[in-house]
């Protein structure tokens, strides 16, 4: 089968379309003919050597998110059959014509969505739900600040928070604010020209927001703490701005009963990942069919042009997901 692989770390040009052996189906696996694969920030980190060359559990090949048709099932699979249209999170190997994934990491594609749209859902919406609902415990009528709101996970988080009935603050570059507003942000903030701390204090009469979902890290850490309401929760999902050098006012943390939580899917156990997928599926999957939630797609590239897709992500100009397609 055809797949994207690389033999050395480096810029996007190291990604090549090559012939490899198809994956073997294990007891709990679905083998999927990949129609579309989502591109994630973790793919860029893998390509540049951040993770070394690990086996993510299903494959040593690149790619963590697929949408396609089931062509084979393991003996232990429940609830899926050959011919099913599914989307899900793999342990590697999504940039290929065939990929395998544990059936507990898969979901049926909602009615009315094509494969390209479906490939823009699993990783970002499962991560956003975990941050907002399971860890952040966001409830209706609370307020939330979502950083990098035009990113894949950010755009998913804005939609989920809006659907929950929360008041949504969202940071993004100025040219992306209208799109972020259309997704459900009540107060979009141009982070290049406005201080989000001042905006939040002004809009909340100085009390702050109840939950913050942050992908930036150290450059925002102290200001995030300053922006939290009494009993507020900061959920750290990424470190795009780096993780070193962060400072915190510990008196503010303890006297305002703040909570700081970190999460990343890659380092969690397989059982924890499966539970994340189930939590999202049970609460939200039907909301795509009725239009409450929508996959946000920035651009689509053929599998052979994976390098161009990575270049697009590296510009930081994208809004939503970048997707690779087969055929």
PDB file of C-alpha atoms in Angstrom:
ATOM      1  CA  UNK A   1       0.000   0.000   0.000  1.00  0.00           C
ATOM      2  CA  UNK A   2       0.980   3.648  -0.342  1.00  0.00           C
ATOM      3  CA  UNK A   3       1.862   5.618   2.777  1.00  0.00           C
ATOM      4  CA  UNK A   4       3.791   8.684   3.863  1.00  0.00           C
ATOM      5  CA  UNK A   5       7.067   7.982   5.634  1.00  0.00           C
ATOM      6  CA  UNK A   6      10.373   9.701   6.315  1.00  0.00           C
ATOM      7  CA  UNK A   7      13.890   8.438   6.976  1.00  0.00           C
ATOM      8  CA  UNK A   8      15.335  11.514   8.676  1.00  0.00           C
ATOM      9  CA  UNK A   9      13.973  14.348  10.781  1.00  0.00           C
ATOM     10  CA  UNK A  10      13.648  17.711   9.111  1.00  0.00           C
ATOM     11  CA  UNK A  11      11.479  20.135   7.159  1.00  0.00           C
ATOM     12  CA  UNK A  12       8.311  19.023   5.337  1.00  0.00           C
ATOM     13  CA  UNK A  13      10.279  17.828   2.315  1.00  0.00           C
ATOM     14  CA  UNK A  14      11.406  14.737   4.258  1.00  0.00           C
ATOM     15  CA  UNK A  15       7.864  13.355   3.882  1.00  0.00           C
ATOM     16  CA  UNK A  16       7.695  10.929   0.961  1.00  0.00           C
ATOM     17  CA  UNK A  17       5.003   8.728  -0.544  1.00  0.00           C
ATOM     18  CA  UNK A  18       6.354   5.161  -0.424  1.00  0.00           C
ATOM     19  CA  UNK A  19       5.229   1.550  -0.660  1.00  0.00           C
ATOM     20  CA  UNK A  20       4.912  -0.298   2.655  1.00  0.00           C
ATOM     21  CA  UNK A  21       3.305  -3.481   3.901  1.00  0.00           C
ATOM     22  CA  UNK A  22      -0.300  -3.104   5.100  1.00  0.00           C
ATOM     23  CA  UNK A  23      -0.834  -3.423   8.870  1.00  0.00           C
ATOM     24  CA  UNK A  24      -1.864  -6.742  10.375  1.00  0.00           C
ATOM     25  CA  UNK A  25      -5.210  -6.906  12.138  1.00  0.00           C
ATOM     26  CA  UNK A  26      -5.016  -7.713  15.852  1.00  0.00           C
ATOM     27  CA  UNK A  27      -7.817  -8.985  18.099  1.00  0.00           C
ATOM     28  CA  UNK A  28      -9.383  -5.584  18.869  1.00  0.00           C
ATOM     29  CA  UNK A  29      -8.508  -3.835  15.616  1.00  0.00           C
ATOM     30  CA  UNK A  30     -10.471  -2.333  12.788  1.00  0.00           C
ATOM     31  CA  UNK A  31      -8.621  -2.232   9.475  1.00  0.00           C
ATOM     32  CA  UNK A  32      -9.828   0.841   7.622  1.00  0.00           C
ATOM     33  CA  UNK A  33      -9.500   1.940   4.016  1.00  0.00           C
ATOM     34  CA  UNK A  34      -8.486   5.532   4.675  1.00  0.00           C
ATOM     35  CA  UNK A  35     -10.454   8.093   2.683  1.00  0.00           C
ATOM     36  CA  UNK A  36      -9.205  11.052   4.725  1.00  0.00           C
ATOM     37  CA  UNK A  37      -6.711  11.751   7.508  1.00  0.00           C
ATOM     38  CA  UNK A  38      -6.479  14.746   9.808  1.00  0.00           C
ATOM     39  CA  UNK A  39      -3.209  16.640  10.188  1.00  0.00           C
ATOM     40  CA  UNK A  40      -2.286  17.436  13.788  1.00  0.00           C
ATOM     41  CA  UNK A  41       0.395  19.503  15.502  1.00  0.00           C
ATOM     42  CA  UNK A  42       1.784  16.256  16.931  1.00  0.00           C
ATOM     43  CA  UNK A  43       2.560  15.146  13.364  1.00  0.00           C
ATOM     44  CA  UNK A  44       4.860  18.143  12.946  1.00  0.00           C
ATOM     45  CA  UNK A  45       6.556  17.396  16.259  1.00  0.00           C
ATOM     46  CA  UNK A  46       7.134  13.790  15.195  1.00  0.00           C
ATOM     47  CA  UNK A  47       8.550  14.857  11.819  1.00  0.00           C
ATOM     48  CA  UNK A  48      11.021  17.246  13.443  1.00  0.00           C
ATOM     49  CA  UNK A  49      12.276  14.751  16.039  1.00  0.00           C
ATOM     50  CA  UNK A  50      10.461  15.952  19.146  1.00  0.00           C
ATOM     51  CA  UNK A  51       9.309  12.418  20.004  1.00  0.00           C
ATOM     52  CA  UNK A  52      12.179  10.456  18.480  1.00  0.00           C
ATOM     53  CA  UNK A  53      10.742   7.637  16.352  1.00  0.00           C
ATOM     54  CA  UNK A  54       8.324   5.865  18.677  1.00  0.00           C
ATOM     55  CA  UNK A  55       5.768   3.231  17.834  1.00  0.00           C
ATOM     56  CA  UNK A  56       2.516   4.908  18.888  1.00  0.00           C
ATOM     57  CA  UNK A  57       0.871   1.521  19.464  1.00  0.00           C
ATOM     58  CA  UNK A  58      -0.620   0.831  16.047  1.00  0.00           C
ATOM     59  CA  UNK A  59       2.167   1.895  13.690  1.00  0.00           C
ATOM     60  CA  UNK A  60       5.527   3.613  13.439  1.00  0.00           C
ATOM     61  CA  UNK A  61       4.137   5.622  10.530  1.00  0.00           C
ATOM     62  CA  UNK A  62       2.900   9.178  10.866  1.00  0.00           C
ATOM     63  CA  UNK A  63      -0.745  10.204  11.352  1.00  0.00           C
ATOM     64  CA  UNK A  64      -3.168   9.981  14.277  1.00  0.00           C
ATOM     65  CA  UNK A  65      -6.656  10.572  12.850  1.00  0.00           C
ATOM     66  CA  UNK A  66      -8.647   8.780  10.149  1.00  0.00           C
ATOM     67  CA  UNK A  67     -11.991   8.551   8.444  1.00  0.00           C
ATOM     68  CA  UNK A  68     -12.751   5.633   6.195  1.00  0.00           C
ATOM     69  CA  UNK A  69     -14.471   2.319   5.539  1.00  0.00           C
ATOM     70  CA  UNK A  70     -13.923  -0.803   7.636  1.00  0.00           C
ATOM     71  CA  UNK A  71     -12.474  -3.602   5.486  1.00  0.00           C
ATOM     72  CA  UNK A  72     -11.539  -6.110   8.201  1.00  0.00           C
ATOM     73  CA  UNK A  73     -12.229  -6.644  11.914  1.00  0.00           C
ATOM     74  CA  UNK A  74     -10.448  -8.529  14.674  1.00  0.00           C
ATOM     75  CA  UNK A  75     -12.084 -11.366  16.593  1.00  0.00           C
ATOM     76  CA  UNK A  76     -12.613  -9.191  19.679  1.00  0.00           C
ATOM     77  CA  UNK A  77     -14.315  -6.269  17.929  1.00  0.00           C
ATOM     78  CA  UNK A  78     -17.805  -5.318  19.111  1.00  0.00           C
ATOM     79  CA  UNK A  79     -20.241  -2.897  17.518  1.00  0.00           C
ATOM     80  CA  UNK A  80     -18.508  -2.513  14.144  1.00  0.00           C
ATOM     81  CA  UNK A  81     -18.626  -4.550  10.944  1.00  0.00           C
ATOM     82  CA  UNK A  82     -17.042  -4.623   7.509  1.00  0.00           C
ATOM     83  CA  UNK A  83     -18.462  -1.805   5.401  1.00  0.00           C
ATOM     84  CA  UNK A  84     -19.077   0.603   8.291  1.00  0.00           C
ATOM     85  CA  UNK A  85     -18.133   4.254   7.804  1.00  0.00           C
ATOM     86  CA  UNK A  86     -16.015   5.228  10.787  1.00  0.00           C
ATOM     87  CA  UNK A  87     -13.782   7.981  12.098  1.00  0.00           C
ATOM     88  CA  UNK A  88     -11.312   7.640  14.906  1.00  0.00           C
ATOM     89  CA  UNK A  89      -7.957   8.159  16.562  1.00  0.00           C
ATOM     90  CA  UNK A  90      -5.118   5.833  15.640  1.00  0.00           C
ATOM     91  CA  UNK A  91      -1.828   5.069  17.308  1.00  0.00           C
ATOM     92  CA  UNK A  92       0.003   6.166  14.159  1.00  0.00           C
ATOM     93  CA  UNK A  93      -0.305   5.165  10.525  1.00  0.00           C
ATOM     94  CA  UNK A  94      -3.136   7.441   9.372  1.00  0.00           C
ATOM     95  CA  UNK A  95      -1.164   8.887   6.436  1.00  0.00           C
ATOM     96  CA  UNK A  96      -1.737   5.738   4.392  1.00  0.00           C
ATOM     97  CA  UNK A  97      -4.188   3.853   2.200  1.00  0.00           C
ATOM     98  CA  UNK A  98      -4.944   1.422   5.031  1.00  0.00           C
ATOM     99  CA  UNK A  99      -4.736   2.003   8.779  1.00  0.00           C
ATOM    100  CA  UNK A 100      -5.641   0.050  11.872  1.00  0.00           C
ATOM    101  CA  UNK A 101      -7.081   1.279  15.141  1.00  0.00           C
ATOM    102  CA  UNK A 102      -8.544  -0.187  18.292  1.00  0.00           C
ATOM    103  CA  UNK A 103     -12.319  -0.329  17.822  1.00  0.00           C
ATOM    104  CA  UNK A 104     -12.776   1.522  21.132  1.00  0.00           C
ATOM    105  CA  UNK A 105     -11.038   4.527  19.574  1.00  0.00           C
ATOM    106  CA  UNK A 106     -13.497   4.594  16.665  1.00  0.00           C
ATOM    107  CA  UNK A 107     -16.892   6.246  16.182  1.00  0.00           C
ATOM    108  CA  UNK A 108     -19.507   5.967  13.441  1.00  0.00           C
ATOM    109  CA  UNK A 109     -19.496   8.902  11.049  1.00  0.00           C
ATOM    110  CA  UNK A 110     -22.546  11.077  11.788  1.00  0.00           C
ATOM    111  CA  UNK A 111     -25.304  11.159   9.194  1.00  0.00           C
ATOM    112  CA  UNK A 112     -24.792  13.751   6.490  1.00  0.00           C
ATOM    113  CA  UNK A 113     -21.018  14.064   6.822  1.00  0.00           C
ATOM    114  CA  UNK A 114     -18.521  12.954   4.191  1.00  0.00           C
ATOM    115  CA  UNK A 115     -15.143  11.393   4.931  1.00  0.00           C
ATOM    116  CA  UNK A 116     -13.250  14.678   4.676  1.00  0.00           C
ATOM    117  CA  UNK A 117     -15.526  16.332   7.211  1.00  0.00           C
ATOM    118  CA  UNK A 118     -15.340  13.299   9.490  1.00  0.00           C
ATOM    119  CA  UNK A 119     -11.533  13.338   9.500  1.00  0.00           C
ATOM    120  CA  UNK A 120     -11.691  16.832  11.008  1.00  0.00           C
ATOM    121  CA  UNK A 121     -13.553  15.653  14.105  1.00  0.00           C
ATOM    122  CA  UNK A 122     -11.982  12.974  16.350  1.00  0.00           C
ATOM    123  CA  UNK A 123      -8.695  14.315  17.701  1.00  0.00           C
ATOM    124  CA  UNK A 124      -9.764  17.931  18.149  1.00  0.00           C
ATOM    125  CA  UNK A 125     -13.263  17.395  19.522  1.00  0.00           C
ATOM    126  CA  UNK A 126     -12.247  14.598  21.897  1.00  0.00           C
ATOM    127  CA  UNK A 127      -9.380  16.767  23.206  1.00  0.00           C
ATOM    128  CA  UNK A 128     -11.616  19.832  23.514  1.00  0.00           C
ATOM    129  CA  UNK A 129     -14.279  17.893  25.409  1.00  0.00           C
ATOM    130  CA  UNK A 130     -11.692  16.436  27.765  1.00  0.00           C
ATOM    131  CA  UNK A 131     -10.290  19.892  28.532  1.00  0.00           C
ATOM    132  CA  UNK A 132     -13.596  21.742  28.872  1.00  0.00           C
ATOM    133  CA  UNK A 133     -15.947  19.207  30.394  1.00  0.00           C
ATOM    134  CA  UNK A 134     -14.068  16.354  32.057  1.00  0.00           C
ATOM    135  CA  UNK A 135     -11.182  18.384  33.484  1.00  0.00           C
ATOM    136  CA  UNK A 136     -12.469  21.965  33.363  1.00  0.00           C
ATOM    137  CA  UNK A 137     -15.957  20.919  34.547  1.00  0.00           C
ATOM    138  CA  UNK A 138     -17.476  23.783  32.581  1.00  0.00           C
ATOM    139  CA  UNK A 139     -21.195  24.163  33.222  1.00  0.00           C
ATOM    140  CA  UNK A 140     -23.953  26.298  31.680  1.00  0.00           C
ATOM    141  CA  UNK A 141     -23.850  29.966  32.648  1.00  0.00           C
ATOM    142  CA  UNK A 142     -20.161  29.811  33.580  1.00  0.00           C
ATOM    143  CA  UNK A 143     -17.553  31.692  31.561  1.00  0.00           C
ATOM    144  CA  UNK A 144     -14.549  30.336  29.684  1.00  0.00           C
ATOM    145  CA  UNK A 145     -11.494  31.752  27.930  1.00  0.00           C
ATOM    146  CA  UNK A 146     -10.242  29.692  24.998  1.00  0.00           C
ATOM    147  CA  UNK A 147      -6.839  30.607  23.597  1.00  0.00           C
ATOM    148  CA  UNK A 148      -5.823  29.858  19.991  1.00  0.00           C
ATOM    149  CA  UNK A 149      -9.528  29.707  19.238  1.00  0.00           C
ATOM    150  CA  UNK A 150      -9.050  29.407  15.470  1.00  0.00           C
ATOM    151  CA  UNK A 151      -6.907  26.264  15.796  1.00  0.00           C
ATOM    152  CA  UNK A 152      -8.339  22.788  15.371  1.00  0.00           C
ATOM    153  CA  UNK A 153      -8.859  22.112  19.075  1.00  0.00           C
ATOM    154  CA  UNK A 154      -9.644  25.764  19.773  1.00  0.00           C
ATOM    155  CA  UNK A 155     -12.416  25.943  17.179  1.00  0.00           C
ATOM    156  CA  UNK A 156     -13.881  22.707  18.558  1.00  0.00           C
ATOM    157  CA  UNK A 157     -13.712  24.045  22.123  1.00  0.00           C
ATOM    158  CA  UNK A 158     -15.516  27.253  21.162  1.00  0.00           C
ATOM    159  CA  UNK A 159     -18.381  25.232  19.682  1.00  0.00           C
ATOM    160  CA  UNK A 160     -18.639  22.895  22.663  1.00  0.00           C
ATOM    161  CA  UNK A 161     -18.560  25.747  25.184  1.00  0.00           C
ATOM    162  CA  UNK A 162     -21.243  27.624  23.248  1.00  0.00           C
ATOM    163  CA  UNK A 163     -23.409  24.497  23.034  1.00  0.00           C
ATOM    164  CA  UNK A 164     -23.066  24.054  26.801  1.00  0.00           C
ATOM    165  CA  UNK A 165     -24.468  27.542  27.324  1.00  0.00           C
ATOM    166  CA  UNK A 166     -21.280  29.131  28.658  1.00  0.00           C
ATOM    167  CA  UNK A 167     -20.138  32.707  28.009  1.00  0.00           C
ATOM    168  CA  UNK A 168     -17.190  32.308  25.641  1.00  0.00           C
ATOM    169  CA  UNK A 169     -14.115  34.550  25.482  1.00  0.00           C
ATOM    170  CA  UNK A 170     -11.716  33.559  22.699  1.00  0.00           C
ATOM    171  CA  UNK A 171      -8.313  34.823  21.558  1.00  0.00           C
ATOM    172  CA  UNK A 172      -7.214  34.756  17.925  1.00  0.00           C
ATOM    173  CA  UNK A 173      -5.448  36.928  15.375  1.00  0.00           C
ATOM    174  CA  UNK A 174      -7.525  39.823  14.097  1.00  0.00           C
ATOM    175  CA  UNK A 175      -8.222  38.312  10.686  1.00  0.00           C
ATOM    176  CA  UNK A 176      -9.736  35.213  12.288  1.00  0.00           C
ATOM    177  CA  UNK A 177     -12.061  36.900  14.784  1.00  0.00           C
ATOM    178  CA  UNK A 178     -15.222  36.895  12.670  1.00  0.00           C
ATOM    179  CA  UNK A 179     -14.886  33.183  11.999  1.00  0.00           C
ATOM    180  CA  UNK A 180     -14.368  32.564  15.705  1.00  0.00           C
ATOM    181  CA  UNK A 181     -17.436  34.641  16.500  1.00  0.00           C
ATOM    182  CA  UNK A 182     -19.479  32.633  13.990  1.00  0.00           C
ATOM    183  CA  UNK A 183     -18.497  29.438  15.815  1.00  0.00           C
ATOM    184  CA  UNK A 184     -19.991  30.738  19.052  1.00  0.00           C
ATOM    185  CA  UNK A 185     -17.512  33.087  20.739  1.00  0.00           C
ATOM    186  CA  UNK A 186     -19.324  35.875  22.578  1.00  0.00           C
ATOM    187  CA  UNK A 187     -16.238  38.037  22.988  1.00  0.00           C
ATOM    188  CA  UNK A 188     -13.437  37.418  20.454  1.00  0.00           C
ATOM    189  CA  UNK A 189     -10.153  39.088  21.449  1.00  0.00           C
ATOM    190  CA  UNK A 190      -7.391  40.098  19.026  1.00  0.00           C
ATOM    191  CA  UNK A 191      -4.436  38.974  21.110  1.00  0.00           C
ATOM    192  CA  UNK A 192      -2.006  41.016  19.011  1.00  0.00           C
ATOM    193  CA  UNK A 193      -3.671  44.326  19.863  1.00  0.00           C
ATOM    194  CA  UNK A 194      -5.615  43.797  23.102  1.00  0.00           C
ATOM    195  CA  UNK A 195      -4.598  42.486  26.536  1.00  0.00           C
ATOM    196  CA  UNK A 196      -6.944  39.598  27.269  1.00  0.00           C
ATOM    197  CA  UNK A 197      -6.583  40.200  31.027  1.00  0.00           C
ATOM    198  CA  UNK A 198      -7.929  43.732  30.664  1.00  0.00           C
ATOM    199  CA  UNK A 199     -10.763  42.600  28.420  1.00  0.00           C
ATOM    200  CA  UNK A 200     -11.823  39.863  30.843  1.00  0.00           C
ATOM    201  CA  UNK A 201     -11.636  42.090  33.908  1.00  0.00           C
ATOM    202  CA  UNK A 202     -13.642  44.756  32.109  1.00  0.00           C
ATOM    203  CA  UNK A 203     -16.316  42.332  30.905  1.00  0.00           C
ATOM    204  CA  UNK A 204     -16.647  40.455  34.219  1.00  0.00           C
ATOM    205  CA  UNK A 205     -16.455  43.433  36.614  1.00  0.00           C
ATOM    206  CA  UNK A 206     -13.063  42.208  37.764  1.00  0.00           C
ATOM    207  CA  UNK A 207     -14.123  38.710  38.812  1.00  0.00           C
ATOM    208  CA  UNK A 208     -12.518  36.729  35.953  1.00  0.00           C
ATOM    209  CA  UNK A 209     -13.577  33.602  34.052  1.00  0.00           C
ATOM    210  CA  UNK A 210     -14.349  30.200  35.513  1.00  0.00           C
ATOM    211  CA  UNK A 211     -12.301  28.080  33.070  1.00  0.00           C
ATOM    212  CA  UNK A 212      -9.335  28.746  30.770  1.00  0.00           C
ATOM    213  CA  UNK A 213      -8.187  26.341  28.067  1.00  0.00           C
ATOM    214  CA  UNK A 214      -4.648  27.262  27.011  1.00  0.00           C
ATOM    215  CA  UNK A 215      -2.324  25.979  24.294  1.00  0.00           C
ATOM    216  CA  UNK A 216       0.409  28.627  24.612  1.00  0.00           C
ATOM    217  CA  UNK A 217       2.131  27.876  27.909  1.00  0.00           C
ATOM    218  CA  UNK A 218       4.716  29.969  29.746  1.00  0.00           C
ATOM    219  CA  UNK A 219       4.090  33.338  28.005  1.00  0.00           C
ATOM    220  CA  UNK A 220       0.431  33.284  29.096  1.00  0.00           C
ATOM    221  CA  UNK A 221       0.678  31.432  32.394  1.00  0.00           C
ATOM    222  CA  UNK A 222       0.822  34.336  34.880  1.00  0.00           C
ATOM    223  CA  UNK A 223      -1.841  36.291  32.980  1.00  0.00           C
ATOM    224  CA  UNK A 224      -4.085  33.226  32.871  1.00  0.00           C
ATOM    225  CA  UNK A 225      -3.897  32.947  36.656  1.00  0.00           C
ATOM    226  CA  UNK A 226      -4.735  36.659  36.912  1.00  0.00           C
ATOM    227  CA  UNK A 227      -7.793  36.100  34.689  1.00  0.00           C
ATOM    228  CA  UNK A 228      -9.404  33.306  36.737  1.00  0.00           C
ATOM    229  CA  UNK A 229     -12.447  33.734  38.944  1.00  0.00           C
ATOM    230  CA  UNK A 230     -12.584  32.385  42.511  1.00  0.00           C
ATOM    231  CA  UNK A 231     -12.470  28.598  42.191  1.00  0.00           C
ATOM    232  CA  UNK A 232     -11.363  28.865  38.574  1.00  0.00           C
ATOM    233  CA  UNK A 233      -9.700  26.067  36.587  1.00  0.00           C
ATOM    234  CA  UNK A 234      -6.805  26.456  34.154  1.00  0.00           C
ATOM    235  CA  UNK A 235      -6.489  23.493  31.782  1.00  0.00           C
ATOM    236  CA  UNK A 236      -3.118  23.425  30.012  1.00  0.00           C
ATOM    237  CA  UNK A 237      -3.407  21.503  26.749  1.00  0.00           C
ATOM    238  CA  UNK A 238      -0.360  22.667  24.778  1.00  0.00           C
ATOM    239  CA  UNK A 239       2.914  24.564  24.988  1.00  0.00           C
ATOM    240  CA  UNK A 240       3.196  26.347  21.665  1.00  0.00           C
ATOM    241  CA  UNK A 241       5.038  29.197  23.372  1.00  0.00           C
ATOM    242  CA  UNK A 242       7.251  26.925  25.473  1.00  0.00           C
ATOM    243  CA  UNK A 243       6.988  25.538  28.982  1.00  0.00           C
ATOM    244  CA  UNK A 244       9.997  26.989  30.767  1.00  0.00           C
ATOM    245  CA  UNK A 245      10.204  30.233  32.706  1.00  0.00           C
ATOM    246  CA  UNK A 246       6.568  30.366  33.822  1.00  0.00           C
ATOM    247  CA  UNK A 247       5.967  32.193  37.092  1.00  0.00           C
ATOM    248  CA  UNK A 248       2.911  32.082  39.310  1.00  0.00           C
ATOM    249  CA  UNK A 249       1.513  34.086  42.217  1.00  0.00           C
ATOM    250  CA  UNK A 250       1.002  31.208  44.638  1.00  0.00           C
ATOM    251  CA  UNK A 251      -0.886  33.372  47.116  1.00  0.00           C
ATOM    252  CA  UNK A 252      -3.448  34.069  44.411  1.00  0.00           C
ATOM    253  CA  UNK A 253      -3.667  30.344  43.669  1.00  0.00           C
ATOM    254  CA  UNK A 254      -4.348  29.300  47.256  1.00  0.00           C
ATOM    255  CA  UNK A 255      -6.511  32.203  48.421  1.00  0.00           C
ATOM    256  CA  UNK A 256      -8.708  32.076  45.326  1.00  0.00           C
ATOM    257  CA  UNK A 257      -8.825  28.249  45.379  1.00  0.00           C
ATOM    258  CA  UNK A 258      -7.573  27.962  41.816  1.00  0.00           C
ATOM    259  CA  UNK A 259      -6.819  24.674  40.077  1.00  0.00           C
ATOM    260  CA  UNK A 260      -4.169  24.053  37.425  1.00  0.00           C
ATOM    261  CA  UNK A 261      -4.611  20.900  35.343  1.00  0.00           C
ATOM    262  CA  UNK A 262      -2.498  19.527  32.521  1.00  0.00           C
ATOM    263  CA  UNK A 263      -3.459  17.079  29.805  1.00  0.00           C
ATOM    264  CA  UNK A 264      -2.045  15.571  26.634  1.00  0.00           C
ATOM    265  CA  UNK A 265      -3.509  12.528  24.946  1.00  0.00           C
ATOM    266  CA  UNK A 266      -0.208  11.016  23.811  1.00  0.00           C
ATOM    267  CA  UNK A 267       1.059  10.144  27.303  1.00  0.00           C
ATOM    268  CA  UNK A 268      -2.188   8.675  28.636  1.00  0.00           C
ATOM    269  CA  UNK A 269      -2.845   4.960  28.924  1.00  0.00           C
ATOM    270  CA  UNK A 270      -4.827   3.202  26.217  1.00  0.00           C
ATOM    271  CA  UNK A 271      -7.679   2.707  28.673  1.00  0.00           C
ATOM    272  CA  UNK A 272      -7.747   6.431  29.464  1.00  0.00           C
ATOM    273  CA  UNK A 273      -7.787   7.309  25.761  1.00  0.00           C
ATOM    274  CA  UNK A 274     -10.664   4.926  25.160  1.00  0.00           C
ATOM    275  CA  UNK A 275     -12.593   6.520  28.025  1.00  0.00           C
ATOM    276  CA  UNK A 276     -12.001   9.969  26.502  1.00  0.00           C
ATOM    277  CA  UNK A 277     -13.460   8.850  23.188  1.00  0.00           C
ATOM    278  CA  UNK A 278     -16.469   7.265  24.891  1.00  0.00           C
ATOM    279  CA  UNK A 279     -17.215  10.384  26.944  1.00  0.00           C
ATOM    280  CA  UNK A 280     -17.220  12.530  23.836  1.00  0.00           C
ATOM    281  CA  UNK A 281     -19.203  10.053  21.745  1.00  0.00           C
ATOM    282  CA  UNK A 282     -21.908   9.611  24.386  1.00  0.00           C
ATOM    283  CA  UNK A 283     -22.486  13.329  24.881  1.00  0.00           C
ATOM    284  CA  UNK A 284     -21.885  14.926  21.510  1.00  0.00           C
ATOM    285  CA  UNK A 285     -21.847  12.637  18.474  1.00  0.00           C
ATOM    286  CA  UNK A 286     -25.499  13.202  17.560  1.00  0.00           C
ATOM    287  CA  UNK A 287     -24.987  16.960  17.643  1.00  0.00           C
ATOM    288  CA  UNK A 288     -23.135  16.836  14.322  1.00  0.00           C
ATOM    289  CA  UNK A 289     -26.137  15.309  12.573  1.00  0.00           C
ATOM    290  CA  UNK A 290     -28.438  18.098  13.801  1.00  0.00           C
ATOM    291  CA  UNK A 291     -25.932  20.849  12.936  1.00  0.00           C
ATOM    292  CA  UNK A 292     -25.172  22.004  16.483  1.00  0.00           C
ATOM    293  CA  UNK A 293     -21.524  21.100  15.917  1.00  0.00           C
ATOM    294  CA  UNK A 294     -19.641  21.353  12.630  1.00  0.00           C
ATOM    295  CA  UNK A 295     -16.185  20.186  11.554  1.00  0.00           C
ATOM    296  CA  UNK A 296     -14.094  23.226  10.686  1.00  0.00           C
ATOM    297  CA  UNK A 297     -11.871  22.582   7.663  1.00  0.00           C
ATOM    298  CA  UNK A 298      -9.142  24.967   6.611  1.00  0.00           C
ATOM    299  CA  UNK A 299      -7.780  23.145   3.562  1.00  0.00           C
ATOM    300  CA  UNK A 300      -7.595  19.738   1.880  1.00  0.00           C
ATOM    301  CA  UNK A 301      -4.553  18.113   0.203  1.00  0.00           C
ATOM    302  CA  UNK A 302      -3.984  14.791  -1.552  1.00  0.00           C
ATOM    303  CA  UNK A 303      -2.009  12.294   0.525  1.00  0.00           C
ATOM    304  CA  UNK A 304       0.976  12.689  -1.799  1.00  0.00           C
ATOM    305  CA  UNK A 305       1.092  16.393  -0.887  1.00  0.00           C
ATOM    306  CA  UNK A 306       1.503  15.816   2.858  1.00  0.00           C
ATOM    307  CA  UNK A 307       4.551  18.095   2.835  1.00  0.00           C
ATOM    308  CA  UNK A 308       2.414  20.994   1.587  1.00  0.00           C
ATOM    309  CA  UNK A 309      -0.155  20.286   4.287  1.00  0.00           C
ATOM    310  CA  UNK A 310       2.579  20.507   6.921  1.00  0.00           C
ATOM    311  CA  UNK A 311       3.821  23.774   5.444  1.00  0.00           C
ATOM    312  CA  UNK A 312       0.315  25.162   5.700  1.00  0.00           C
ATOM    313  CA  UNK A 313       0.108  24.260   9.386  1.00  0.00           C
ATOM    314  CA  UNK A 314       3.520  25.797  10.042  1.00  0.00           C
ATOM    315  CA  UNK A 315       2.328  29.178   8.752  1.00  0.00           C
ATOM    316  CA  UNK A 316      -0.101  29.388  11.710  1.00  0.00           C
ATOM    317  CA  UNK A 317      -2.564  30.985   9.298  1.00  0.00           C
ATOM    318  CA  UNK A 318      -4.999  28.075   9.214  1.00  0.00           C
ATOM    319  CA  UNK A 319      -8.470  28.105  10.706  1.00  0.00           C
ATOM    320  CA  UNK A 320      -9.623  24.677  11.828  1.00  0.00           C
ATOM    321  CA  UNK A 321      -8.338  21.410  10.427  1.00  0.00           C
ATOM    322  CA  UNK A 322      -6.050  20.529   7.563  1.00  0.00           C
ATOM    323  CA  UNK A 323      -7.047  17.216   5.948  1.00  0.00           C
ATOM    324  CA  UNK A 324      -5.318  14.730   3.625  1.00  0.00           C
ATOM    325  CA  UNK A 325      -7.391  12.651   1.220  1.00  0.00           C
ATOM    326  CA  UNK A 326      -6.913   9.408  -0.704  1.00  0.00           C
ATOM    327  CA  UNK A 327      -8.319   9.126  -4.210  1.00  0.00           C
TER     328      UNK A 327
END
